[in-house]
Amino acid sequence: MNTETLMGDEAIALGAVHAGLSAAFAYPGTPSTEIMETLQAMAEKGATTADGAKFVAQWCANEKTAYESALGASYAGRRALVSMKHVGLNVAADPFVNSALIRIHGGLVVVVADDPGMHSSQDEQDSRALAAFARMPCFEPADQQEAYDMTLEAFEFSERHEVPVLIRITTRLAHSRAIVKTAAKGRAQNPVDKAPQDMSWILMPAVARKRWKILLGKQAEFRDYAEERSPLAPASKKLGVVTTGLALQYYRENLEDYVAANGEAPSHLHIGHYPIPAAKLRELCAKVEKVLVIEDGYPVVEEALRGVLPTPIPVLGKMTGELPLDGELNPDLVRAALGLPEREGVPAPSLPPPGRPPQLCVGCPHADSFAALKEALLEYPTHAVNSDIGCYTLGALAPYNAIESCVDMGASIGMARGAAEAGLRPTVAIIGDSTFYHSGMTNLVDAVSHATNTTVYILDNQTTGMTGAQPTIAPSSRLKNLVIGLGVESAHVRVLDAHKRSHEASVQAIKEELAYAGPSVIIGVRVCIEAYKKERAK
Amino acid sequence: MKYDIVLCGVGGQGGISVSVVIARAAMAAGLDVKQSEVHGMSQRGGEVLAHLRMSDKEVASPIIPRASADLILAFEPLEALRYVPWLRKGGAIVTATAPLKNMANYPDPDAVVAELRKIPGAALVDADALAKEAGNARAANVALVGAAAKHLPLEASALEAAIKELFARKGDAVVEANLRAFEHGRRANP
Ligand SMILES: Cc1ncc(C[n+]2csc(CCOP(=O)(O)OP(=O)(O)O)c2C)c(N)n1
Ligand code: SF4
């Protein structure tokens, strides 16, 4: 047994290695990025599984390709991990949902980091709902120790029940540190052993119908397992509390004060395993006069509990306003929901501090690209600049005010193309290099095949800057040929120096491509300041 | 015993890294520790925040409840002001005085400092000057830890050991400068 201080992400990475991991695949996304970064740092230092074997830890083009690689590793009989942020699971939704139907061979664990409060995301979707949608078991750790333990448990469960397991964490768990006890000796890797050739990996309709029945049939065992693993502590008859995952800690934080104020503790059920343990919930509710559900994210358990018909006892939580429907949970919100008075602190300052929004780094190449684009667009009073997700999304704010939309990764090109086809001209798609590889390329193929009059502006800073400068999947030197290979005419693929010193030339080139009536691509090249610093620190 | 610290500053100040110094010293003293950071986007210049909790019992929430922090350790005065609602009655503030004005609507720095002075238990420290005196301008964050040392339920020697450990791979000169900055900080707020 060792003790270490670990972030939730690190605990999962270590858990996977101790579980006999053979291969891990991921695309960066806050707050999940550090899982792969930890695995890569371990691999670089020569870490192995218990049998002395090395493991693979690779960045991929996007979450879907990462997921499919992990599936292949499972097919080869080996333990595989795929990690992503919550919106990444939308990108990987097709393999994700279908992988629940196949007969998983080597353990497959899918780690998804949700971001309630949207610390750095465009929505706060709850991956527990997607696990239920796919009829997949889901584990939700309550702290870093459980993040470690549940990773080992998830691999075992996955192999025993021949199904992928989703581990749902949140930003707070991913990015906070606590002391974790880890196994001194891990498990060896599985040998390469191809999945049995019994049609269980061939989801053609006749097989899929059988596999779907099998998956539905397994729900009872998944649920039994969740029932067994959900501790119920009966106490007060007045109030029952249900907590899930990390919400347990916010409840525990307030428990002493609750007992002091009420003379007894609530009856308490904690859930860390799904499908929802319905029998345990019924057992709790039979013992109490009302029940409060505390969960971070969507009211998943609360909604299930409430249903459509009136409940025999009041169900309190996010849907009744005891807790907010949006935002991140915290101990103060839980305190209020438990009916405890606010703590009294020092008087609030009379000067309310204004917010301090993040900014592009001083000297960021994007700033120079925006300056050139804005000048080139001056002669077009009507135009569209559809953007994407990355550091350059800050171009929406002053002093740049250069972009007009940001929806999901890859959307810039599709939107600029669609707007152009609908008659809006000129349209420009602003997209980072990492995002272009992630999901821009297919949109560009659409533009080429329909000869759409649009201009794609790839901001090639040679890194994935937004998430802390991870390498992109292809080197900058290959980007131009890649674009030409997708069918854009080479005369309309322009490579620019994304620097003030080349401002005039850039403006001229952009003007020319805006005037061209077909698909054109501008590539603004200059390395990200952060990536440069990171490279130099090595 | 429990001790909760809000560490706050501006992205790129390197302030949060010193929470490791305090966390390691606390663990060496046998305390349970939880530390939570908000570090989303890599762009510089936004607010950064860490919560550090230590206790001789198990720590539950990684987030410090409002009105219960024992100490606000701030690397910038406006950021100190921002987290006052987290301070418990009788809690301490140790903050650097130099404003970082990377925003258009930064309030009058004197007004910010005056607001902070109204709070009993606030110590305003010129951390940059202390760091320069110690021979390393980048050691301002460690100087602040020194200025907060008298409040912490930890031995100065334990903090020094953690400083040595944190900077060991940067060489002896950096370690020495940081130890000096720590000492200057202690003397500035005895
Ligand atoms: C589906 C999905 N996966 C991951 C993310 C997290 N994320 C946001 S932007 C981005 C990529 C940024 O890289 P790039 O497009 O090269 O722009 P840069 O930040 O370098 O300017 C990532 C990975 C996301 N928002 N959505
Ligand atoms: S991290 Fe890189 S891309 Fe992002 S703002 Fe800084 S320099 Fe620009």
mmCIF file of C-alpha atoms in Angstrom, chain A residues 5 7 30 34 119-120 142-144 171-173 175-179 246 248-250 252-254 256 328-332 342-362 390-392 394 465-469 530 533, chain B residues 4 9-10 20 27 31-47 51 53 57-68 76 78-79 81-82 84-91 100-103 105-108 111-112 115 118-119:
data_model
loop_
_atom_site.group_PDB
_atom_site.id
_atom_site.type_symbol
_atom_site.label_atom_id
_atom_site.label_comp_id
_atom_site.label_asym_id
_atom_site.label_seq_id
_atom_site.Cartn_x
_atom_site.Cartn_y
_atom_site.Cartn_z
ATOM 1 C CA THR A 5 -1.718 13.079 -3.190
ATOM 2 C CA MET A 7 -6.038 14.801 -8.556
ATOM 3 C CA THR A 30 -10.938 20.264 -19.830
ATOM 4 C CA GLU A 34 -4.844 15.295 -17.272
ATOM 5 C CA HIS A 119 -15.909 26.371 -15.895
ATOM 6 C CA SER A 120 -14.628 25.816 -19.441
ATOM 7 C CA ALA A 142 -17.361 10.420 -4.462
ATOM 8 C CA ASP A 143 -13.699 11.349 -4.002
ATOM 9 C CA GLN A 144 -10.212 10.698 -5.348
ATOM 10 C CA THR A 171 -14.516 19.192 -12.867
ATOM 11 C CA ARG A 172 -14.271 19.515 -9.109
ATOM 12 C CA LEU A 173 -13.259 15.893 -8.623
ATOM 13 C CA HIS A 175 -9.101 18.955 -10.538
ATOM 14 C CA SER A 176 -8.944 18.632 -6.778
ATOM 15 C CA ARG A 177 -6.315 16.715 -4.877
ATOM 16 C CA ALA A 178 -6.602 14.394 -1.921
ATOM 17 C CA ILE A 179 -4.613 11.640 -0.309
ATOM 18 C CA LEU A 246 -19.119 14.036 -5.027
ATOM 19 C CA LEU A 248 -21.698 13.180 -0.661
ATOM 20 C CA GLN A 249 -18.872 15.476 0.485
ATOM 21 C CA TYR A 250 -21.056 18.594 0.511
ATOM 22 C CA ARG A 252 -21.007 15.427 5.015
ATOM 23 C CA GLU A 253 -19.613 18.945 5.327
ATOM 24 C CA ASN A 254 -22.934 20.077 6.813
ATOM 25 C CA GLU A 256 -22.509 17.970 12.099
ATOM 26 C CA GLU A 328 -22.070 23.614 -9.910
ATOM 27 C CA LEU A 329 -23.128 22.252 -6.544
ATOM 28 C CA ASN A 330 -21.243 23.440 -3.448
ATOM 29 C CA PRO A 331 -21.420 23.058 0.341
ATOM 30 C CA ASP A 332 -23.297 26.350 0.773
ATOM 31 C CA GLU A 342 -26.064 30.911 6.406
ATOM 32 C CA ARG A 343 -22.756 31.180 8.251
ATOM 33 C CA GLU A 344 -21.963 34.674 9.421
ATOM 34 C CA GLY A 345 -18.702 36.044 8.087
ATOM 35 C CA VAL A 346 -17.125 39.462 7.852
ATOM 36 C CA PRO A 347 -19.171 42.327 6.381
ATOM 37 C CA ALA A 348 -19.117 42.369 2.583
ATOM 38 C CA PRO A 349 -16.781 44.996 1.091
ATOM 39 C CA SER A 350 -18.603 48.081 -0.156
ATOM 40 C CA LEU A 351 -16.577 47.944 -3.386
ATOM 41 C CA PRO A 352 -17.851 45.076 -5.548
ATOM 42 C CA PRO A 353 -14.845 43.711 -7.466
ATOM 43 C CA PRO A 354 -15.423 43.616 -11.241
ATOM 44 C CA GLY A 355 -14.699 40.286 -12.988
ATOM 45 C CA ARG A 356 -11.352 39.641 -14.607
ATOM 46 C CA PRO A 357 -12.038 37.831 -17.889
ATOM 47 C CA PRO A 358 -9.347 35.659 -19.489
ATOM 48 C CA GLN A 359 -7.490 37.118 -22.440
ATOM 49 C CA LEU A 360 -5.386 35.971 -25.345
ATOM 50 C CA CYS A 361 -1.757 35.795 -24.232
ATOM 51 C CA VAL A 362 0.290 38.851 -25.050
ATOM 52 C CA GLY A 390 -10.466 27.270 -29.063
ATOM 53 C CA CYS A 391 -8.480 30.169 -27.646
ATOM 54 C CA TYR A 392 -9.635 32.157 -30.673
ATOM 55 C CA LEU A 394 -12.017 35.050 -27.221
ATOM 56 C CA GLY A 465 -3.799 25.809 -27.103
ATOM 57 C CA MET A 466 -7.097 26.023 -25.257
ATOM 58 C CA THR A 467 -6.555 22.859 -23.242
ATOM 59 C CA GLY A 468 -2.955 23.590 -22.298
ATOM 60 C CA ALA A 469 -0.956 23.027 -25.508
ATOM 61 C CA GLU A 530 2.306 28.669 -24.509
ATOM 62 C CA LYS A 533 7.256 27.915 -23.673
ATOM 63 C CA ASP B 4 -8.994 26.414 5.520
ATOM 64 C CA GLY B 9 -4.443 35.605 -7.741
ATOM 65 C CA VAL B 10 -4.204 36.184 -11.463
ATOM 66 C CA VAL B 20 1.748 22.767 -2.763
ATOM 67 C CA MET B 27 0.771 16.251 5.186
ATOM 68 C CA LEU B 31 -2.993 16.176 8.669
ATOM 69 C CA ASP B 32 -5.619 15.211 6.097
ATOM 70 C CA VAL B 33 -5.493 17.583 3.138
ATOM 71 C CA LYS B 34 -7.773 18.448 0.229
ATOM 72 C CA GLN B 35 -6.902 20.985 -2.403
ATOM 73 C CA SER B 36 -9.091 22.251 -5.202
ATOM 74 C CA GLU B 37 -8.118 24.453 -8.123
ATOM 75 C CA VAL B 38 -9.958 26.136 -10.903
ATOM 76 C CA HIS B 39 -7.660 26.030 -13.890
ATOM 77 C CA GLY B 40 -9.692 25.902 -17.035
ATOM 78 C CA MET B 41 -8.351 27.848 -19.933
ATOM 79 C CA SER B 42 -4.673 28.266 -20.459
ATOM 80 C CA GLN B 43 -5.061 31.872 -21.513
ATOM 81 C CA ARG B 44 -3.282 34.175 -19.167
ATOM 82 C CA GLY B 45 -4.741 36.874 -17.085
ATOM 83 C CA GLY B 46 -8.003 35.505 -15.688
ATOM 84 C CA GLU B 47 -8.721 34.948 -12.009
ATOM 85 C CA HIS B 51 -8.926 26.089 -1.903
ATOM 86 C CA ARG B 53 -8.117 22.508 3.513
ATOM 87 C CA LYS B 57 -10.058 14.737 11.023
ATOM 88 C CA GLU B 58 -11.083 13.673 7.548
ATOM 89 C CA VAL B 59 -11.765 16.620 5.219
ATOM 90 C CA ALA B 60 -15.089 16.250 3.379
ATOM 91 C CA SER B 61 -15.768 18.978 0.804
ATOM 92 C CA PRO B 62 -12.965 20.047 -1.560
ATOM 93 C CA ILE B 63 -14.663 23.462 -1.639
ATOM 94 C CA ILE B 64 -14.424 25.737 1.400
ATOM 95 C CA PRO B 65 -17.865 26.928 2.501
ATOM 96 C CA ARG B 66 -18.459 30.659 2.536
ATOM 97 C CA ALA B 67 -17.636 32.537 5.739
ATOM 98 C CA SER B 68 -15.397 29.796 7.013
ATOM 99 C CA GLU B 76 -3.177 40.543 -5.886
ATOM 100 C CA LEU B 78 -8.438 43.035 -5.988
ATOM 101 C CA GLU B 79 -8.483 39.240 -5.871
ATOM 102 C CA LEU B 81 -11.271 41.589 -2.041
ATOM 103 C CA ARG B 82 -13.159 39.210 -4.325
ATOM 104 C CA VAL B 84 -13.737 38.230 1.377
ATOM 105 C CA PRO B 85 -17.148 36.470 1.511
ATOM 106 C CA TRP B 86 -15.221 33.246 2.168
ATOM 107 C CA LEU B 87 -13.456 34.612 5.260
ATOM 108 C CA ARG B 88 -14.718 33.569 8.675
ATOM 109 C CA LYS B 89 -15.189 36.108 11.427
ATOM 110 C CA GLY B 90 -11.774 36.668 12.944
ATOM 111 C CA GLY B 91 -10.005 35.123 9.935
ATOM 112 C CA LEU B 100 -2.346 43.816 -11.671
ATOM 113 C CA LYS B 101 -4.403 46.031 -13.920
ATOM 114 C CA ASN B 102 -5.062 43.865 -16.963
ATOM 115 C CA MET B 103 -8.661 45.014 -17.264
ATOM 116 C CA ASN B 105 -12.501 48.673 -15.299
ATOM 117 C CA TYR B 106 -9.916 48.088 -12.565
ATOM 118 C CA PRO B 107 -11.075 50.186 -9.595
ATOM 119 C CA ASP B 108 -8.882 52.812 -7.959
ATOM 120 C CA ALA B 111 -9.734 52.329 -2.754
ATOM 121 C CA VAL B 112 -9.069 48.591 -3.019
ATOM 122 C CA GLU B 115 -11.302 48.425 1.654
ATOM 123 C CA LYS B 118 -11.004 47.968 7.005
ATOM 124 C CA ILE B 119 -10.952 44.241 7.674
#
